[in-house]
Short mmCIF file of C-alpha atoms in Angstrom, two decimals:
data_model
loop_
_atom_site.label_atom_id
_atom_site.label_comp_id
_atom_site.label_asym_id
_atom_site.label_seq_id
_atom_site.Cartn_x
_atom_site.Cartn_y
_atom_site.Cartn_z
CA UNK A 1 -2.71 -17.28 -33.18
CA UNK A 2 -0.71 -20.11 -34.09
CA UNK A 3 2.58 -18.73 -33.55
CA UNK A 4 1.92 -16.82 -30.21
CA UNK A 5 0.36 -20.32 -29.03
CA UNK A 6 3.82 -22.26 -29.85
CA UNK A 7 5.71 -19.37 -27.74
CA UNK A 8 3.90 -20.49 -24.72
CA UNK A 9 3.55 -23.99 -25.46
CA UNK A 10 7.57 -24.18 -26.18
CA UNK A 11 8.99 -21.59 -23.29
CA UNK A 12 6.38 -21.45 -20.98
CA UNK A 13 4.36 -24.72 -20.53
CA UNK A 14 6.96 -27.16 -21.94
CA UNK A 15 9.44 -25.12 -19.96
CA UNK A 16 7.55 -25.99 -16.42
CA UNK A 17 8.80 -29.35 -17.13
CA UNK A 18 12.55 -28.00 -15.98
CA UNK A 19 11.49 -27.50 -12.50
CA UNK A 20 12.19 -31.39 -11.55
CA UNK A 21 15.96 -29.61 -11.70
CA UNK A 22 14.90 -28.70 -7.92
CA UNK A 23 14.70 -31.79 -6.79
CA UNK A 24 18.19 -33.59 -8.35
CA UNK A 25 21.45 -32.79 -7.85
CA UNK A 26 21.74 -31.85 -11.83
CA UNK A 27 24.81 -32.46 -13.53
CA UNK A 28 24.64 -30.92 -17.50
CA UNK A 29 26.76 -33.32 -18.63
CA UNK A 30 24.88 -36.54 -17.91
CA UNK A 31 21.43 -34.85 -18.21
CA UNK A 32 18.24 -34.52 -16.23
CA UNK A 33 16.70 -38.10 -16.01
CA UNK A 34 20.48 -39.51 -15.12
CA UNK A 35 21.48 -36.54 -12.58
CA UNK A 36 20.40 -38.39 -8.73
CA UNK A 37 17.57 -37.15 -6.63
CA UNK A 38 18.30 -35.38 -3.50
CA UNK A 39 14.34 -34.70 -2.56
CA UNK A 40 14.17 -31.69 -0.67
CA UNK A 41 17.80 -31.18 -0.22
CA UNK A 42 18.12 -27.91 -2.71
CA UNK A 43 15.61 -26.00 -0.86
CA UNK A 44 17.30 -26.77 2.57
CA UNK A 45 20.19 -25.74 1.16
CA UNK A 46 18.46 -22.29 -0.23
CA UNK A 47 16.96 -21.67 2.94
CA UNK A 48 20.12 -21.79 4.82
CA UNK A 49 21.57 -19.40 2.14
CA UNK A 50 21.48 -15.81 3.65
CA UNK A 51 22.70 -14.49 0.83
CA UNK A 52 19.52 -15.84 -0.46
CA UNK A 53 17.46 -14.24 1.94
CA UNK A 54 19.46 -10.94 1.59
CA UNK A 55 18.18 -11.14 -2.33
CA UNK A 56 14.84 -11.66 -1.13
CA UNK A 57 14.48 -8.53 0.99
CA UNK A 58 15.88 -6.70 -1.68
CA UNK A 59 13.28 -7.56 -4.09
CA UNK A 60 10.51 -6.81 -1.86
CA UNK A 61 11.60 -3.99 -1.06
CA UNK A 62 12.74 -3.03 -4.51
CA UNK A 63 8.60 -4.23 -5.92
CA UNK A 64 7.15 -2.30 -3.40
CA UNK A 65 8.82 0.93 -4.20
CA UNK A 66 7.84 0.52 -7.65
CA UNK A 67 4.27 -0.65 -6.75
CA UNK A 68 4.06 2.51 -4.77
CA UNK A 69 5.93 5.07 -7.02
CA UNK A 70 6.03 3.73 -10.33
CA UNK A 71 1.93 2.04 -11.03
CA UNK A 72 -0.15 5.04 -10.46
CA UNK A 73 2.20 7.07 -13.47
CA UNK A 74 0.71 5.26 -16.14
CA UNK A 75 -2.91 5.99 -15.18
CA UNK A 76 -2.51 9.59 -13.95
CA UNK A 77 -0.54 10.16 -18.16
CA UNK A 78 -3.44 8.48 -19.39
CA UNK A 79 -5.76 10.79 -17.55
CA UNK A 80 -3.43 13.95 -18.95
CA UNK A 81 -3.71 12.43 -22.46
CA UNK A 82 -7.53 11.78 -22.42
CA UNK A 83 -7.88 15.41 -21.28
CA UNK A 84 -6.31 16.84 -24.36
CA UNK A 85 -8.71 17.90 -26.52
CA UNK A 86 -6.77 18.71 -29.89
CA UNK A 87 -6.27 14.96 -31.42
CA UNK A 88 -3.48 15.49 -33.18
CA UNK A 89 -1.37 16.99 -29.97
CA UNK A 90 -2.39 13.88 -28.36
CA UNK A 91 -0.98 11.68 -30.74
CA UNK A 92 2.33 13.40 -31.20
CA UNK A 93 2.36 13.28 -27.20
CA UNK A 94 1.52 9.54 -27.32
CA UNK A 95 4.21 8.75 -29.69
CA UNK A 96 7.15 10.23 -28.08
CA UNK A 97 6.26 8.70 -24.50
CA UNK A 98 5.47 5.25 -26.24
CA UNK A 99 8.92 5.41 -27.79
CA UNK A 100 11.42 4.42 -24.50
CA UNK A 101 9.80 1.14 -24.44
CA UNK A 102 10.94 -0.02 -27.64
CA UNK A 103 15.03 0.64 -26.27
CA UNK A 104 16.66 -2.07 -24.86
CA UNK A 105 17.95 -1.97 -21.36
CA UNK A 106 21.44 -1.42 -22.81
CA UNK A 107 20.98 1.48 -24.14
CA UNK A 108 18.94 3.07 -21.36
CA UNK A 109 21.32 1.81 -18.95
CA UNK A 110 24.51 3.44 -20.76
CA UNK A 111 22.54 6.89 -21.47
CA UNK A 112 21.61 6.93 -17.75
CA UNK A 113 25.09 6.53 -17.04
CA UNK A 114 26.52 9.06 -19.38
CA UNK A 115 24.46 11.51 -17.72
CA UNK A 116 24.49 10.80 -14.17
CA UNK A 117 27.64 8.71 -13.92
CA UNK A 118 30.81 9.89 -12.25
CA UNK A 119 32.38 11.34 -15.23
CA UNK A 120 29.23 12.14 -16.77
CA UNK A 121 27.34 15.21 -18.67
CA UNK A 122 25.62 16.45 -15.12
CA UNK A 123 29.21 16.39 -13.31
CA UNK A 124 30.72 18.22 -15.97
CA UNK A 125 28.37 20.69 -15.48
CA UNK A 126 28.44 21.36 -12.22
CA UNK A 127 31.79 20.82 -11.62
CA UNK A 128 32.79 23.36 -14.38
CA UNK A 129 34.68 20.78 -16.29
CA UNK A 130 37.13 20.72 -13.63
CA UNK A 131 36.90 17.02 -13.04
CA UNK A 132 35.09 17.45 -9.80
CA UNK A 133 32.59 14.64 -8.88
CA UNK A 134 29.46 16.81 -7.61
CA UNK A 135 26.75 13.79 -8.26
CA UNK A 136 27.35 10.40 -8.74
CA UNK A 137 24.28 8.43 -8.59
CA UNK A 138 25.09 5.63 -10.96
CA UNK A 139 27.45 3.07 -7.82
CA UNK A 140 25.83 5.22 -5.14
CA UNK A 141 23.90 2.26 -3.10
CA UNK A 142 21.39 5.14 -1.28
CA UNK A 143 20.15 6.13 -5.12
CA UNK A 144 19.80 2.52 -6.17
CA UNK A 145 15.85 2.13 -5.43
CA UNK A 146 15.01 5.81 -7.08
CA UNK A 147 16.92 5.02 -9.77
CA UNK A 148 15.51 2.04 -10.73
CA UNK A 149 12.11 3.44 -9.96
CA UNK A 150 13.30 6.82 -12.59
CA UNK A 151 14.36 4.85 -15.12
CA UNK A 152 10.99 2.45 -15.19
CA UNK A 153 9.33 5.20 -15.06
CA UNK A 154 10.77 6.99 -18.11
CA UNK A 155 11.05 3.54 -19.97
CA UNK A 156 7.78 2.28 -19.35
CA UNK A 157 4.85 4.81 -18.17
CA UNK A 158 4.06 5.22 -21.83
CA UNK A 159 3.24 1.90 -22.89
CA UNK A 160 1.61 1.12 -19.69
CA UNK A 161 -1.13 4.05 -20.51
CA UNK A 162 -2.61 2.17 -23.40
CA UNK A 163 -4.52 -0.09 -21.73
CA UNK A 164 -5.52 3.02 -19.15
CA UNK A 165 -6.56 5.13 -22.30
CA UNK A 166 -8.50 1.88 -23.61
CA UNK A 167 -10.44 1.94 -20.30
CA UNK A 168 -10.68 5.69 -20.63
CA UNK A 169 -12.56 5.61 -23.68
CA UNK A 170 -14.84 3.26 -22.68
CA UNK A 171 -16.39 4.79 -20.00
CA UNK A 172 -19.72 6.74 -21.35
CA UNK A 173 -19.66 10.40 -22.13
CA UNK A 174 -23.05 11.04 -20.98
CA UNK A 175 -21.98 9.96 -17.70
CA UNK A 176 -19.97 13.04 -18.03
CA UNK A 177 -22.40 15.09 -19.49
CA UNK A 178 -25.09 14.01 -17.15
CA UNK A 179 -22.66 14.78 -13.43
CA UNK A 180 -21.84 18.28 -15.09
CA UNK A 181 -25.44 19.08 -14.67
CA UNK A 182 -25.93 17.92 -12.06
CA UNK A 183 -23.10 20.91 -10.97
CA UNK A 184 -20.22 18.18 -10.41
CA UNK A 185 -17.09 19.72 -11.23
CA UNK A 186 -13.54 18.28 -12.43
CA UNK A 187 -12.97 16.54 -9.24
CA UNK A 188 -16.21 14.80 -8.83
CA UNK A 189 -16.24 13.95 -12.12
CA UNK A 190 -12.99 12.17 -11.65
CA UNK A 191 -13.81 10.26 -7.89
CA UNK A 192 -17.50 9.39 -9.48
CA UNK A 193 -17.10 8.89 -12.86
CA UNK A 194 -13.97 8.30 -14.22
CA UNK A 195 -12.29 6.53 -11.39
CA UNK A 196 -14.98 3.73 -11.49
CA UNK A 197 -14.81 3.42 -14.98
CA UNK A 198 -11.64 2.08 -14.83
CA UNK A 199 -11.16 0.20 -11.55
CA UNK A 200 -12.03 -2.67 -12.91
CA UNK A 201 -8.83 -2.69 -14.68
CA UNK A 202 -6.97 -1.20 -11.92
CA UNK A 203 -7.97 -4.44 -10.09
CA UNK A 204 -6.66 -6.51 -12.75
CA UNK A 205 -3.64 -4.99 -12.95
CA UNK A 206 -2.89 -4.88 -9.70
CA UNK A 207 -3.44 -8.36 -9.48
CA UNK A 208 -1.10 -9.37 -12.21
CA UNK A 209 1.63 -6.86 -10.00
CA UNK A 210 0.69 -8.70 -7.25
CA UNK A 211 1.75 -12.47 -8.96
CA UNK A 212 5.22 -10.64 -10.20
CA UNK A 213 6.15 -9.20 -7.57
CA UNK A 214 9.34 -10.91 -6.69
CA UNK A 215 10.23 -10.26 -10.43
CA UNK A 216 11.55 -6.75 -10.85
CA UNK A 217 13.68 -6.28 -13.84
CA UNK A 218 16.22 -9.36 -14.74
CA UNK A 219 17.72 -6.67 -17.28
CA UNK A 220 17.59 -3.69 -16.11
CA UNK A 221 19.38 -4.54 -12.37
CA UNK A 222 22.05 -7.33 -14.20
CA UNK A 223 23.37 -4.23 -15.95
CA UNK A 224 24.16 -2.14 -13.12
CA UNK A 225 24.55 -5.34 -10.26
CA UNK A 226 28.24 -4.61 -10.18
CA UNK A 227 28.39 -0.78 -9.83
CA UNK A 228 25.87 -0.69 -6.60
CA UNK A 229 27.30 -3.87 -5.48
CA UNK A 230 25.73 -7.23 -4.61
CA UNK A 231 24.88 -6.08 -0.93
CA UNK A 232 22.46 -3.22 -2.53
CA UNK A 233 21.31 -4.93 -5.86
CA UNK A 234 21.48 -8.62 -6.35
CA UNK A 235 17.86 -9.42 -6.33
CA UNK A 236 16.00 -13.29 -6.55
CA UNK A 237 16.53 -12.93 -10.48
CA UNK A 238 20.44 -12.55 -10.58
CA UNK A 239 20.65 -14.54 -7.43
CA UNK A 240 19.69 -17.36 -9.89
CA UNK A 241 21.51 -16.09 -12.44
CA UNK A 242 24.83 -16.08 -10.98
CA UNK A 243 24.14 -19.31 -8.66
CA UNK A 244 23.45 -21.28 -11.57
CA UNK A 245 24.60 -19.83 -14.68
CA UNK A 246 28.03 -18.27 -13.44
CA UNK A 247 28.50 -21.02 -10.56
CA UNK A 248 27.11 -23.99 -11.71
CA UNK A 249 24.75 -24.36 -8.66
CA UNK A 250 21.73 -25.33 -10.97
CA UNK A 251 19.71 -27.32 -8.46
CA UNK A 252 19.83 -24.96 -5.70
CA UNK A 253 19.31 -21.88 -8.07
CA UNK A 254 15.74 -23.98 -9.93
CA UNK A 255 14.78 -24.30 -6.09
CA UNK A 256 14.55 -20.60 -5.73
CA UNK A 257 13.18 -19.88 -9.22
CA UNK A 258 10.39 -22.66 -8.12
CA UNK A 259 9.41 -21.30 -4.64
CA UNK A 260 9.42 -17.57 -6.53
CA UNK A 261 6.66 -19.05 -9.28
CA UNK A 262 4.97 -20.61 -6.41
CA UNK A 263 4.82 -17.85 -4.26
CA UNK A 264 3.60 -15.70 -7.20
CA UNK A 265 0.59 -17.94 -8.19
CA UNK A 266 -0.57 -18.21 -4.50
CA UNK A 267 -0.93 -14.07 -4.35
CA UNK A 268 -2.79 -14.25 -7.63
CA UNK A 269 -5.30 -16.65 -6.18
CA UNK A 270 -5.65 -14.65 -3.31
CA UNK A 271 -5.68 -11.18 -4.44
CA UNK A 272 -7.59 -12.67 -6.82
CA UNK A 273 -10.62 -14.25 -4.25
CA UNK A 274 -10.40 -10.60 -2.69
CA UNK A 275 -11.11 -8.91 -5.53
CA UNK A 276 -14.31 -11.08 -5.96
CA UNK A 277 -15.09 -10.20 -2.15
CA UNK A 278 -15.20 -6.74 -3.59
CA UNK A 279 -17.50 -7.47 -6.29
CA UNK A 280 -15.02 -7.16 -8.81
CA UNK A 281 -14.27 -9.81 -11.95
CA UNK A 282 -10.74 -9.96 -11.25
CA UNK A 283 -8.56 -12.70 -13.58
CA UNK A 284 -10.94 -14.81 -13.71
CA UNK A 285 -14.19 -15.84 -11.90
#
């Protein structure tokens, strides 16, 4: 566990200790404790930014189409898969939709453009190899939110089933068994059975969603910002990217990364204190 426990420790906890960034005017060259205070002054700034606020809507927008669209895939595969009966089919199956995770965002990025791009494989197709542009959906700002939602989905879905499988198999097979006779069929089983077995972890999940929601993909949106265009793509993420990485604005940009983490931790707490209201464990008790 050691190592794991230095990762946090280092870029995590010890990291938290970068947020006093917010509250100076911070100048890299003479360092954090010598940079001057300016109290508050970042966040005014941030809050008068509407580009800021332009990023903001974005990303809820952006999290809620993936909340939507994108979180009930993983369970509804790991239903399919827990259905199949022949063990070795599974497996193969399990494999090949596990194996987009482990490609980086580069590479999905590119292939997703060689495909759908301008002058990719689907235009030559259509357009006979004339040079036509039929479908361009890579730079088209209306496909920006389904294709960000299509390519998590064919990315991620897989991994995301293991914990849904894990919860799967531990709900009892005499349950099962035991609504069959009763004369409950597929359905039932499902709404009475299965789907209990595994909100708990529904819950938890959608908790965890809940406290990242203003975090939608750092990677995956960087690498196509410029072809859809700030107005359509620059979320909270690159907002902070660019303001402090690309323009130096590092006070103003730890201001917004700030209110995001505290933002996120408040809906934990709540959607976690709801979840109790519901009877459920939640993150913690």
């Amino acid at each position: 566990m050691v190592p794991g426990m230095a990762y946090f420790l280092v870029f995590h906890y010890g990291a938290l200790f970068g947020n006093v960034i917010a509250f100076k005017e911070y100048i890299p060259f003479v360092g954090v404790a010598d940079s001057p205070w300016v109290g508050l002054g970042n966040f005014t700034a941030l809050f008068a930014d509407p580009l800021f606020w332009r990023a903001t809507v974005n990303t809820l927008v952006l999290s809620a189409v993936q909340l939507v669209f994108y979180f009930p895939v993983p369970l509804a595969l790991a239903l399919l898969l827990h259905s199949v009966s022949w063990a070795r089919a599974r497996k193969f199956v399990q494999s090949v939709v596990y194996l987009p995770h482990f490609l980086s965002w580069v590479i999905l990025v590119a292939l997703f453009t060689q495909v759908l791009g301008g002058d990719g494989l689907l235009n030559g197709l259509l357009g006979g190899g004339d040079g036509k542009t039929v479908v361009d959906l890579v730079g088209n700002p209306e496909a920006f939110k389904p294709l960000m939602v299509v390519q998590l989905i064919w990315k991620e879905c897989g991994w995301g089933t293991i914990i849904f499988l894990a919860a799967l198999h531990n709900v009892d097979e005499p349950l099962y068994e035991a609504a069959a006779l009763d004369g409950a069929g597929p359905w039932r089983r499902f709404w009475h059975v299965t789907l209990p077995g595994v909100r708990p972890v529904v819950i938890l999940l959608l908790i965890l969603r809940l406290g990242d929601i203003l975090s939608v993909g750092f990677e995956q949106i960087l690498l196509q910002r410029d072809a859809f265009g700030p107005a359509t793509a620059e979320v909270i993420d690159t907002f902070v990217y660019y303001n402090a990485i690309v323009d130096g604005h590092w006070g103003v940009s730890a201001a917004a990364a700030l209110a995001k983490g505290v933002i996120g931790a408040v809906l934990i707490y709540a959607a976690n204190k709801f979840a109790h209201r519901l009877g459920e464990q939640g993150v913690y008790r």
